[in-house]
Amino acid sequence: MRRTLYLETFGCQMNELDSELVLTQLRARGYESTDDRQQADVILYNTCSVREHAEQKVWSRLGEMRNWKQTKPHLVIGVIGCMAERDGTNIFQRFPHVDLLCGPGELDKLAMMIDNLTTVGNQLHSERQVALMGSRSRRSSTLAAAHDNLELLDLSRSFSPTDNAAQAYVRITRGCNKFCTYCVVPYTRGPEVHRPPENIIEEVRRLADAGVLEVTLLGQTINHYRYDHGDGRITTFGQLLYQIHEAASHLPRLRFVTSFPRDFEDEALQAMRDCPRICRYLHVPAQHGSDRILKLMNRGYTAEQYLQFIGRARAYMPDISLASDFIVGFPTETDQEFQTCKEVIRQCRFKNSFIFKYSLRPGTTAITRFEDDVPPEVKKQRNNELLDVQAQVCDQNNREMVGRQVEVMVEGQSKLASRWVAGSGNGNQVELGWEKRQKSQDADQPKFQLSGRTRGDQIVVFDGDPALVGQLVEVDITRSKTLTLFGRLTRDRRPVTAGV
Ligand code: SAH
Ligand code: SF4
Ligand code: F3S
């Protein structure tokens, strides 16, 4: 019997990768994916718990489906990922129509769980609800077992060129041991586990063989990667980078996220400097500029140490592109302390910063230890002020790019072009400007506007053939806006494709 699956993903790149692996496993069992929830036999939400807002989106999705089982009793509804792990069976109590919960550390068993549920068929919901979680309890004895099972999930990925796009994620580390006081990740993803280097290298090499042009290595504190082979040999993060770069010599772009500002060895910076196909880009969240707040957050470094690290990275690679995260409105944050975040952004000249308002997370140390005493309107105000400072820095950075030639990974048609093709203007100045320009140039032959990213992760928009999506091209930067660079395809160079 043909069964259809709807899978929606929230949260970080780890979840995107997990969804891809889950999809591969379910396709192998005969499932076809659909974009229409109403058509699906199995509906899965791969969820994120990092901020309350992320969870609310899933609550509303689940709320909408309260009565769906009345007309479709065989429907299976599942919550997988970090919310399943954090909230556990409370989800069943709140949403009795949910059939399945599966934490991120148990996804290797998901396909089997779904198979079992679909054979149980039309029983009462309460009789067929199943749940598998356990990252938390696994903090001790069964770590090795969890490691092996999850390794099988990563190893199950498809290397067929038809299943792979131009960009792919490869996990090198699972979990996190840092326990920043505000963060749920160590509780949802469990302890830090490093994958064997030979498996990682083989995975990257085979993806490159399949035509993938850009691999992003994933880990919550990726620079802490360190694999103990058990025979006296250790593979460090720097060594891993050198080894992947050498083994996958046909991969044009290798990048990694997310870096932790402490314990970033020189060897890894040297690898970035020495290996031409490793992108000179670091996403290295500062979180705050005040030592007192950094301490309350349990980040383990001072603002000065953070700035020193940035200085060290720039000394190795003056052209490095840097991105950061900040949390505003952490408990007890004063206005003066908040101002220090602006200084960090100005000094580090980040390419961009993700700025978040502190969100109370059940189960974390911060929620039990500190009162959430910064009022919502102050959080909002600080969030906007920091965005403004970052926008000024972006503007300056982007101006400096005008006149340069950059390599761009074409990721898709920009929103602008699709709106134009659909023939609707919506009053937005930028879009109307582009529409007018295109129409006056050549009314009968619509050109498409493409968007992509530089090696430093900057967004570039330019006119081009949609067939270029998924390729690397050279673009001359002609103009800049705060968040976007605009350019034109370089005339004298053919697009770079796999194997060339
Ligand atoms: N491992 C990465 C971050 C993972 S979570 C690191 O340590 O750098 C992604 C981002 O979400 C964090 O960098 C932080 O800025 C933000 N975040 C995490 N918990 C949060 C909370 N409770 N409230 C607001 N933002 C939070
Ligand atoms: Fe969360 Fe801190 Fe771990 Fe990042 S390092 S995932 S912020 S606990
Ligand atoms: Fe969210 Fe889990 Fe990632 S909480 S940020 S999906 S690790």
Coordinates of C-alpha atoms and ligand atoms in Angstrom, one line a residue:
M1 CA 0.0 0.0 0.0
R2 CA 1.3 3.4 -0.9
R3 CA 1.5 5.7 2.1
T4 CA 2.1 9.4 2.2
L5 CA 4.2 11.4 4.6
Y6 CA 4.1 15.0 5.6
L7 CA 7.2 16.2 7.5
E8 CA 7.7 19.7 8.7
T9 CA 11.0 20.8 10.2
F10 CA 11.6 23.6 12.8
G11 CA 14.8 24.6 14.5
C12 CA 18.5 24.3 13.6
Q13 CA 20.6 22.6 11.0
M14 CA 20.8 19.5 13.2
N15 CA 17.1 19.1 12.8
E16 CA 17.2 19.7 9.0
L17 CA 19.8 16.9 8.7
D18 CA 17.7 14.6 11.0
S19 CA 14.7 15.2 8.8
E20 CA 16.6 14.3 5.7
L21 CA 17.8 11.1 7.3
V22 CA 14.3 10.2 8.5
L23 CA 12.9 10.9 5.1
T24 CA 15.5 8.6 3.5
Q25 CA 14.6 5.8 5.9
L26 CA 10.8 6.2 5.4
R27 CA 11.1 6.4 1.6
A28 CA 13.0 3.1 1.7
R29 CA 9.9 1.7 3.4
G30 CA 7.6 2.9 0.6
Y31 CA 6.5 6.3 1.9
E32 CA 6.1 9.1 -0.5
S33 CA 6.4 12.7 0.8
T34 CA 3.7 15.3 0.3
D35 CA 3.6 19.0 0.9
D36 CA -0.1 18.8 1.7
R37 CA -0.9 17.8 5.3
Q38 CA -4.5 16.9 4.3
Q39 CA -3.3 14.2 1.9
A40 CA -0.9 12.6 4.4
D41 CA -1.2 9.2 6.2
V42 CA 1.6 10.1 8.5
I43 CA 2.2 13.7 9.8
L44 CA 5.5 14.4 11.5
Y45 CA 6.8 17.6 13.1
N46 CA 10.5 17.7 13.8
T47 CA 10.6 20.2 16.6
C48 CA 12.7 22.8 18.4
S49 CA 12.6 23.8 22.0
V50 CA 15.3 26.5 22.1
R51 CA 12.8 29.4 22.6
E52 CA 9.2 29.5 23.6
H53 CA 8.2 30.9 20.2
A54 CA 9.6 27.8 18.4
E55 CA 7.4 25.6 20.5
Q56 CA 4.3 27.8 20.1
K57 CA 4.4 27.2 16.3
V58 CA 4.1 23.5 16.9
W59 CA 1.4 23.8 19.5
S60 CA -0.7 25.7 17.0
R61 CA -0.1 23.1 14.3
L62 CA -1.2 20.3 16.7
G63 CA -4.2 22.3 17.9
E64 CA -5.4 22.7 14.3
M65 CA -5.5 18.9 13.9
R66 CA -7.6 18.1 17.0
N67 CA -10.5 16.7 15.0
W68 CA -8.8 15.3 12.0
K69 CA -8.9 11.7 13.3
Q70 CA -12.7 11.7 13.2
T71 CA -12.6 11.5 9.4
K72 CA -9.3 9.8 9.1
P73 CA -8.8 7.3 12.0
H74 CA -5.7 5.7 10.5
L75 CA -3.8 9.0 10.5
V76 CA -0.6 8.9 12.5
I77 CA 0.5 12.2 14.1
G78 CA 4.0 12.3 15.5
V79 CA 6.1 14.9 17.3
I80 CA 9.8 14.2 16.9
G81 CA 13.0 16.1 17.9
C82 CA 13.8 18.4 20.8
M83 CA 10.2 19.1 22.0
A84 CA 9.4 15.4 22.2
E85 CA 12.5 15.0 24.4
R86 CA 11.9 18.1 26.6
D87 CA 8.1 17.8 27.1
G88 CA 7.8 14.1 27.0
T89 CA 4.4 12.5 27.5
N90 CA 2.9 15.9 28.7
I91 CA 2.3 16.3 24.9
F92 CA 0.0 13.3 25.0
Q93 CA -2.0 14.9 27.8
R94 CA -2.4 18.2 26.1
F95 CA -2.9 16.7 22.6
P96 CA -4.5 13.3 22.9
H97 CA -4.6 13.0 19.1
V98 CA -0.8 12.7 19.0
D99 CA 0.2 9.1 18.5
L100 CA 4.0 9.2 18.6
L101 CA 6.8 11.0 20.4
C102 CA 10.5 10.4 19.4
G103 CA 13.4 12.3 20.9
P104 CA 16.4 13.2 18.7
G105 CA 18.5 10.5 20.3
E106 CA 16.0 7.7 19.2
L107 CA 15.4 8.6 15.6
D108 CA 17.1 5.5 14.4
K109 CA 14.0 3.6 15.6
L110 CA 11.4 6.0 14.2
A111 CA 10.7 4.1 11.0
M112 CA 10.0 0.9 13.0
M113 CA 7.8 2.8 15.4
I114 CA 5.7 4.2 12.6
D115 CA 5.4 0.8 11.0
N116 CA 4.1 -0.7 14.3
L117 CA 1.6 2.1 14.6
T118 CA 0.2 1.8 11.2
T119 CA -0.4 -2.0 11.7
V120 CA -2.2 -1.2 15.0
G121 CA -4.6 0.7 12.8
N122 CA -7.8 2.0 14.1
Q123 CA -7.5 1.4 17.9
L124 CA -8.4 4.1 20.4
H125 CA -5.6 6.7 20.5
S126 CA -4.6 6.0 24.1
E127 CA -4.0 2.3 23.2
R128 CA -1.7 3.1 20.4
Q129 CA 0.4 6.0 21.7
V130 CA 4.1 5.3 21.7
A131 CA 7.0 7.4 23.0
L132 CA 10.7 7.0 22.9
M133 CA 13.0 9.5 24.6
G134 CA 16.1 9.2 26.7
S135 CA 19.0 11.5 25.9
R136 CA 18.9 12.7 29.5
S137 CA 19.0 9.4 31.2
R138 CA 21.8 8.4 28.8
R139 CA 24.2 10.8 30.4
S140 CA 25.9 7.8 32.1
S141 CA 26.1 4.1 31.3
T142 CA 24.5 3.6 28.0
L143 CA 26.3 6.3 26.1
A144 CA 28.2 3.9 24.0
A145 CA 25.1 2.1 22.9
A146 CA 23.4 5.4 22.0
H147 CA 26.4 6.3 20.0
D148 CA 26.4 3.2 17.9
N149 CA 22.6 3.4 17.2
L150 CA 22.8 7.0 16.1
E151 CA 25.9 6.4 14.1
L152 CA 23.8 3.9 12.1
L153 CA 21.3 6.7 11.4
D154 CA 24.0 9.0 10.0
L155 CA 25.5 6.1 8.0
S156 CA 22.1 5.4 6.4
R157 CA 22.1 8.5 4.3
S158 CA 21.7 8.2 0.6
F159 CA 24.6 9.0 -1.7
S160 CA 22.6 8.8 -4.9
P161 CA 23.0 12.0 -7.0
T162 CA 19.2 12.2 -7.4
D163 CA 18.7 12.4 -3.6
N164 CA 21.4 15.1 -3.1
A165 CA 21.2 18.8 -3.8
A166 CA 24.3 21.0 -4.2
Q167 CA 24.6 21.6 -0.4
A168 CA 24.7 19.0 2.4
Y169 CA 25.1 18.8 6.1
V170 CA 27.4 16.3 7.8
R171 CA 27.3 15.9 11.5
I172 CA 30.6 15.5 13.3
T173 CA 29.4 15.9 16.9
R174 CA 26.1 15.3 18.6
G175 CA 24.9 16.9 21.8
C176 CA 26.5 19.5 24.1
N177 CA 28.3 19.5 27.4
K178 CA 28.4 23.2 28.0
F179 CA 25.2 23.8 30.0
C180 CA 24.8 27.5 29.4
T181 CA 22.2 28.4 32.0
Y182 CA 19.5 29.5 29.5
C183 CA 19.8 26.7 27.1
V184 CA 17.8 23.4 26.6
V185 CA 20.1 21.8 24.1
P186 CA 22.2 19.7 26.5
Y187 CA 18.9 18.3 27.8
T188 CA 17.3 17.6 24.5
R189 CA 20.4 16.4 22.5
G190 CA 22.2 14.7 25.4
P191 CA 25.9 14.6 26.0
E192 CA 28.6 15.5 23.5
V193 CA 29.5 12.5 21.3
H194 CA 32.1 12.7 18.6
R195 CA 31.7 10.6 15.4
P196 CA 34.7 8.6 14.2
P197 CA 36.8 10.6 11.7
E198 CA 36.9 7.8 9.2
N199 CA 33.1 7.8 8.9
I200 CA 32.9 11.6 8.6
I201 CA 35.6 11.7 5.9
E202 CA 34.0 8.9 3.9
E203 CA 30.6 10.6 4.1
V204 CA 32.0 13.9 2.8
R205 CA 34.0 12.1 0.1
R206 CA 30.9 10.2 -1.1
L207 CA 28.7 13.3 -1.1
A208 CA 31.3 15.1 -3.3
D209 CA 31.3 12.0 -5.6
A210 CA 27.5 12.4 -5.8
G211 CA 27.9 16.0 -7.0
V212 CA 27.5 17.9 -3.8
L213 CA 29.4 21.2 -4.0
E214 CA 29.2 22.5 -0.5
V215 CA 29.4 20.5 2.8
T216 CA 28.7 22.1 6.1
L217 CA 30.0 20.2 9.1
L218 CA 27.7 20.4 12.1
G219 CA 28.2 20.4 15.9
Q220 CA 26.9 22.6 18.7
T221 CA 30.4 23.4 19.8
I222 CA 32.1 22.1 16.7
N223 CA 35.7 23.2 17.6
H224 CA 35.6 20.9 20.6
Y225 CA 35.7 17.9 18.3
R226 CA 38.2 15.4 19.5
Y227 CA 38.1 11.7 18.8
D228 CA 39.8 9.3 21.0
H229 CA 40.5 6.1 18.9
G230 CA 41.0 4.1 22.0
D231 CA 44.6 3.0 21.0
G232 CA 46.4 6.1 22.0
R233 CA 45.6 8.0 18.9
I234 CA 43.6 11.3 19.0
T235 CA 42.1 13.1 16.1
T236 CA 41.7 16.8 16.8
F237 CA 39.3 19.2 15.0
G238 CA 42.2 20.8 13.1
Q239 CA 43.4 17.4 12.0
L240 CA 39.9 16.4 10.9
L241 CA 39.7 19.6 8.8
Y242 CA 43.0 18.9 7.1
Q243 CA 42.1 15.2 6.5
I244 CA 38.7 16.0 5.0
H245 CA 40.2 18.7 2.8
E246 CA 42.7 16.2 1.4
A247 CA 40.3 13.3 1.0
A248 CA 37.6 15.3 -0.7
S249 CA 39.8 17.2 -3.0
H250 CA 36.9 17.5 -5.5
L251 CA 34.6 19.3 -3.0
P252 CA 34.8 23.1 -3.8
R253 CA 33.4 24.3 -0.5
L254 CA 33.7 23.0 3.1
R255 CA 32.4 25.0 6.0
F256 CA 31.4 24.3 9.6
V257 CA 29.0 25.6 12.4
T258 CA 28.8 26.5 15.3
S259 CA 32.0 27.5 16.9
F260 CA 32.5 28.1 20.6
P261 CA 34.7 31.0 21.4
R262 CA 36.8 29.1 24.0
D263 CA 39.3 26.3 23.3
F264 CA 39.5 27.1 19.6
E265 CA 43.0 25.7 18.8
D266 CA 45.4 27.5 16.5
E267 CA 45.6 24.3 14.5
A268 CA 42.0 24.7 13.3
L269 CA 42.6 28.3 12.3
Q270 CA 45.8 27.2 10.5
A271 CA 43.7 24.6 8.6
M272 CA 41.2 27.3 7.6
R273 CA 44.1 29.5 6.4
D274 CA 46.0 26.7 4.6
C275 CA 43.2 24.8 2.9
P276 CA 41.8 26.8 0.0
R277 CA 38.5 25.0 -0.2
I278 CA 37.6 25.6 3.5
C279 CA 35.5 28.7 3.6
R280 CA 36.9 31.5 5.8
Y281 CA 33.7 31.9 7.7
L282 CA 33.0 31.4 11.4
H283 CA 29.7 31.5 13.3
V284 CA 31.0 32.1 16.8
P285 CA 28.3 33.4 19.1
A286 CA 29.4 35.9 21.7
Q287 CA 25.9 36.0 23.5
H288 CA 26.9 39.1 25.5
G289 CA 29.5 41.8 26.0
S290 CA 29.3 42.0 29.8
D291 CA 31.4 39.8 32.0
R292 CA 28.8 39.6 34.7
I293 CA 26.1 38.4 32.3
L294 CA 28.5 36.0 30.6
K295 CA 29.2 34.6 34.0
L296 CA 25.5 34.2 34.8
M297 CA 25.1 32.5 31.5
N298 CA 27.9 30.1 32.3
R299 CA 29.7 30.8 29.0
G300 CA 33.2 30.4 30.5
Y301 CA 34.9 33.4 28.9
T302 CA 35.0 37.1 29.4
A303 CA 34.3 39.8 26.7
E304 CA 38.0 40.4 26.5
Q305 CA 38.8 36.8 25.9
Y306 CA 36.1 36.7 23.2
L307 CA 37.7 39.8 21.5
Q308 CA 41.1 38.2 21.8
F309 CA 39.8 35.1 20.0
I310 CA 38.4 37.3 17.2
G311 CA 41.7 39.1 17.0
R312 CA 43.5 35.7 16.7
A313 CA 41.2 34.5 13.9
R314 CA 41.7 37.8 12.0
A315 CA 45.5 37.6 12.5
Y316 CA 45.4 34.2 10.6
M317 CA 42.8 35.4 8.0
P318 CA 42.4 39.1 7.7
D319 CA 39.5 38.5 5.2
I320 CA 37.6 36.1 7.5
S321 CA 33.8 36.6 7.7
L322 CA 32.3 36.4 11.2
A323 CA 28.8 36.0 12.5
S324 CA 27.5 36.0 16.1
D325 CA 24.4 35.4 18.3
F326 CA 23.3 37.7 21.2
I327 CA 20.7 37.3 23.9
V328 CA 19.2 40.5 25.1
G329 CA 17.1 40.9 28.3
F330 CA 18.9 38.1 30.3
P331 CA 17.7 38.3 33.9
T332 CA 19.2 41.3 35.8
E333 CA 20.7 42.8 32.6
T334 CA 21.1 46.6 33.2
D335 CA 20.9 49.1 30.4
Q336 CA 24.6 49.8 30.9
E337 CA 25.4 46.1 30.5
F338 CA 23.3 45.9 27.5
Q339 CA 25.3 48.7 25.8
T340 CA 28.4 46.5 25.9
C341 CA 26.8 44.2 23.3
K342 CA 26.9 47.1 20.9
E343 CA 30.6 47.6 21.4
V344 CA 31.3 43.9 20.6
I345 CA 29.3 44.2 17.4
R346 CA 31.2 47.3 16.4
Q347 CA 34.6 46.0 17.2
C348 CA 34.1 42.6 15.6
R349 CA 32.4 44.0 12.5
F350 CA 30.2 40.9 12.2
K351 CA 28.8 40.0 8.8
N352 CA 25.5 39.4 10.7
S353 CA 24.3 38.7 14.2
F354 CA 21.3 36.6 15.2
I355 CA 19.7 38.5 18.1
F356 CA 17.3 36.8 20.5
K357 CA 15.2 38.0 23.4
Y358 CA 15.8 35.9 26.5
S359 CA 13.2 33.2 26.6
L360 CA 12.5 31.2 29.8
R361 CA 13.1 27.5 29.2
P362 CA 11.7 24.9 31.6
G363 CA 14.4 22.6 33.0
T364 CA 17.3 25.1 32.6
T365 CA 19.3 26.5 35.4
A366 CA 18.4 30.1 34.6
I367 CA 14.7 29.5 35.1
T368 CA 15.1 28.2 38.6
R369 CA 17.9 30.5 39.6
F370 CA 16.9 33.9 38.2
E371 CA 13.8 35.9 38.0
D372 CA 12.9 37.0 34.5
D373 CA 13.0 40.7 35.5
V374 CA 13.6 42.5 32.2
P375 CA 10.1 43.6 31.0
P376 CA 9.1 42.4 27.5
E377 CA 9.0 46.0 26.2
V378 CA 12.6 46.6 27.3
K379 CA 13.7 43.3 25.7
K380 CA 12.0 44.4 22.5
Q381 CA 13.7 47.8 22.7
R382 CA 17.1 46.3 23.3
N383 CA 16.6 43.8 20.5
N384 CA 15.8 46.6 18.0
E385 CA 18.7 48.8 19.2
L386 CA 21.1 45.9 18.7
L387 CA 19.6 45.1 15.3
D388 CA 20.2 48.8 14.3
V389 CA 23.9 48.7 15.3
Q390 CA 24.4 45.4 13.4
A391 CA 22.6 47.0 10.4
Q392 CA 25.1 49.9 10.4
V393 CA 28.0 47.4 10.5
C394 CA 26.4 45.3 7.7
D395 CA 26.0 48.4 5.6
Q396 CA 29.6 49.4 6.0
N397 CA 30.8 45.8 5.3
N398 CA 28.7 45.5 2.2
R399 CA 29.8 48.8 0.8
E400 CA 33.4 47.5 0.9
M401 CA 32.3 44.6 -1.3
V402 CA 31.3 46.7 -4.2
G403 CA 33.7 46.3 -7.2
R404 CA 34.8 42.9 -6.1
Q405 CA 34.4 39.6 -7.9
V406 CA 33.0 36.8 -5.7
E407 CA 32.2 33.1 -6.0
V408 CA 28.5 32.5 -5.3
M409 CA 26.7 29.2 -4.6
V410 CA 23.3 29.8 -6.3
E411 CA 20.6 28.7 -3.9
G412 CA 17.4 29.7 -5.5
Q413 CA 15.3 32.4 -7.2
S414 CA 15.0 35.4 -5.0
K415 CA 11.5 36.3 -3.8
L416 CA 11.6 39.3 -6.0
A417 CA 11.8 37.3 -9.2
S418 CA 9.1 34.8 -8.2
R419 CA 6.8 37.8 -7.4
W420 CA 7.6 39.4 -10.7
V421 CA 7.0 36.2 -12.7
A422 CA 3.7 35.9 -10.8
G423 CA 3.0 39.4 -12.0
S424 CA 2.2 41.0 -8.7
G425 CA 3.7 44.1 -7.2
N426 CA 3.1 44.6 -3.5
G427 CA 4.1 48.2 -2.9
N428 CA 7.6 47.3 -1.6
Q429 CA 10.0 49.8 -3.1
V430 CA 12.8 47.4 -3.8
E431 CA 10.5 45.1 -5.7
L432 CA 8.8 47.7 -7.7
G433 CA 12.2 49.2 -8.6
W434 CA 13.3 45.9 -10.0
E435 CA 10.1 45.3 -11.8
K436 CA 10.3 48.6 -13.6
R437 CA 13.9 48.0 -14.6
Q438 CA 13.2 44.5 -16.0
K439 CA 10.1 45.5 -17.9
S440 CA 11.7 48.5 -19.5
Q441 CA 14.8 46.4 -20.5
D442 CA 13.0 43.6 -22.2
A443 CA 9.3 43.3 -21.8
D444 CA 8.8 39.9 -23.5
Q445 CA 11.7 38.0 -22.0
P446 CA 11.5 37.9 -18.3
K447 CA 14.9 37.5 -16.6
F448 CA 15.1 35.7 -13.4
Q449 CA 16.7 37.1 -10.3
L450 CA 18.8 34.5 -8.5
S451 CA 20.2 34.5 -5.0
G452 CA 23.1 32.8 -3.4
R453 CA 25.9 33.0 -0.9
T454 CA 29.5 33.9 -1.0
R455 CA 32.2 31.8 0.7
G456 CA 31.8 34.3 3.6
D457 CA 28.1 33.5 3.7
Q458 CA 27.0 36.9 2.4
I459 CA 23.8 37.0 0.4
V460 CA 24.1 38.0 -3.3
V461 CA 21.3 38.7 -5.7
F462 CA 21.8 38.9 -9.5
D463 CA 20.0 38.2 -12.8
G464 CA 20.5 34.8 -14.4
D465 CA 19.1 31.6 -15.8
P466 CA 17.2 29.5 -13.1
A467 CA 19.2 26.5 -14.5
L468 CA 22.2 28.0 -12.5
V469 CA 20.5 27.1 -9.2
G470 CA 22.7 24.6 -7.5
Q471 CA 25.9 25.7 -9.2
L472 CA 28.9 27.9 -8.3
V473 CA 29.3 31.0 -10.4
E474 CA 31.4 34.1 -10.4
V475 CA 29.6 37.4 -9.8
D476 CA 30.8 41.0 -10.0
I477 CA 29.4 43.0 -7.1
T478 CA 27.9 46.3 -8.4
R479 CA 25.8 47.6 -5.6
S480 CA 25.0 47.0 -1.9
K481 CA 22.2 47.3 0.5
T482 CA 22.2 46.7 4.2
L483 CA 21.6 43.0 4.1
T484 CA 22.2 42.1 0.4
L485 CA 24.8 42.5 -2.2
F486 CA 23.7 42.9 -5.8
G487 CA 25.8 42.0 -8.8
R488 CA 26.0 40.6 -12.3
L489 CA 27.3 37.3 -13.6
T490 CA 30.9 37.7 -14.6
R491 CA 31.0 37.4 -18.4
D492 CA 34.4 35.7 -19.0
R493 CA 34.0 32.7 -16.7
R494 CA 31.9 29.6 -17.1
P495 CA 30.1 28.3 -14.0
V496 CA 32.1 25.9 -12.0
T497 CA 30.4 22.5 -11.8
A498 CA 31.2 19.2 -10.0
G499 CA 34.2 17.5 -11.5
V500 CA 35.5 20.6 -13.3
Ligands
SAH1 N1 25.5 25.8 20.2 C1 25.4 27.1 19.8 C2 24.0 27.7 19.9 C3 22.8 26.8 19.8 S1 21.2 27.6 20.2 C4 26.3 28.0 20.7 O1 26.5 27.7 21.8 O2 26.8 29.0 20.2 C5 21.2 29.0 19.1 C6 21.1 30.3 19.8 O3 19.9 30.4 20.4 C7 22.1 30.5 20.8 O4 23.3 30.9 20.3 C8 21.5 31.6 21.7 O5 21.8 32.9 21.2 C9 20.0 31.4 21.4 N2 19.3 30.8 22.6 C10 19.5 29.7 23.2 N3 18.7 29.6 24.3 C11 18.0 30.7 24.4 C12 17.0 31.2 25.3 N4 16.6 30.5 26.3 N5 16.5 32.4 25.0 C13 16.9 33.2 24.0 N6 17.8 32.7 23.1 C14 18.4 31.5 23.3
SF4_2 FE1 23.4 25.7 24.3 FE2 25.6 26.7 25.3 FE3 25.5 24.2 24.3 FE4 25.4 26.3 22.7 S1 27.1 25.8 24.0 S2 24.1 24.5 22.6 S3 24.2 27.8 23.9 S4 24.4 24.9 26.1
F3S3 FE1 16.3 23.7 18.6 FE2 17.0 21.3 19.2 FE3 18.4 22.7 17.4 S1 16.3 22.8 20.6 S2 18.1 24.8 18.1 S3 16.3 21.9 17.2 S4 19.2 21.3 18.9

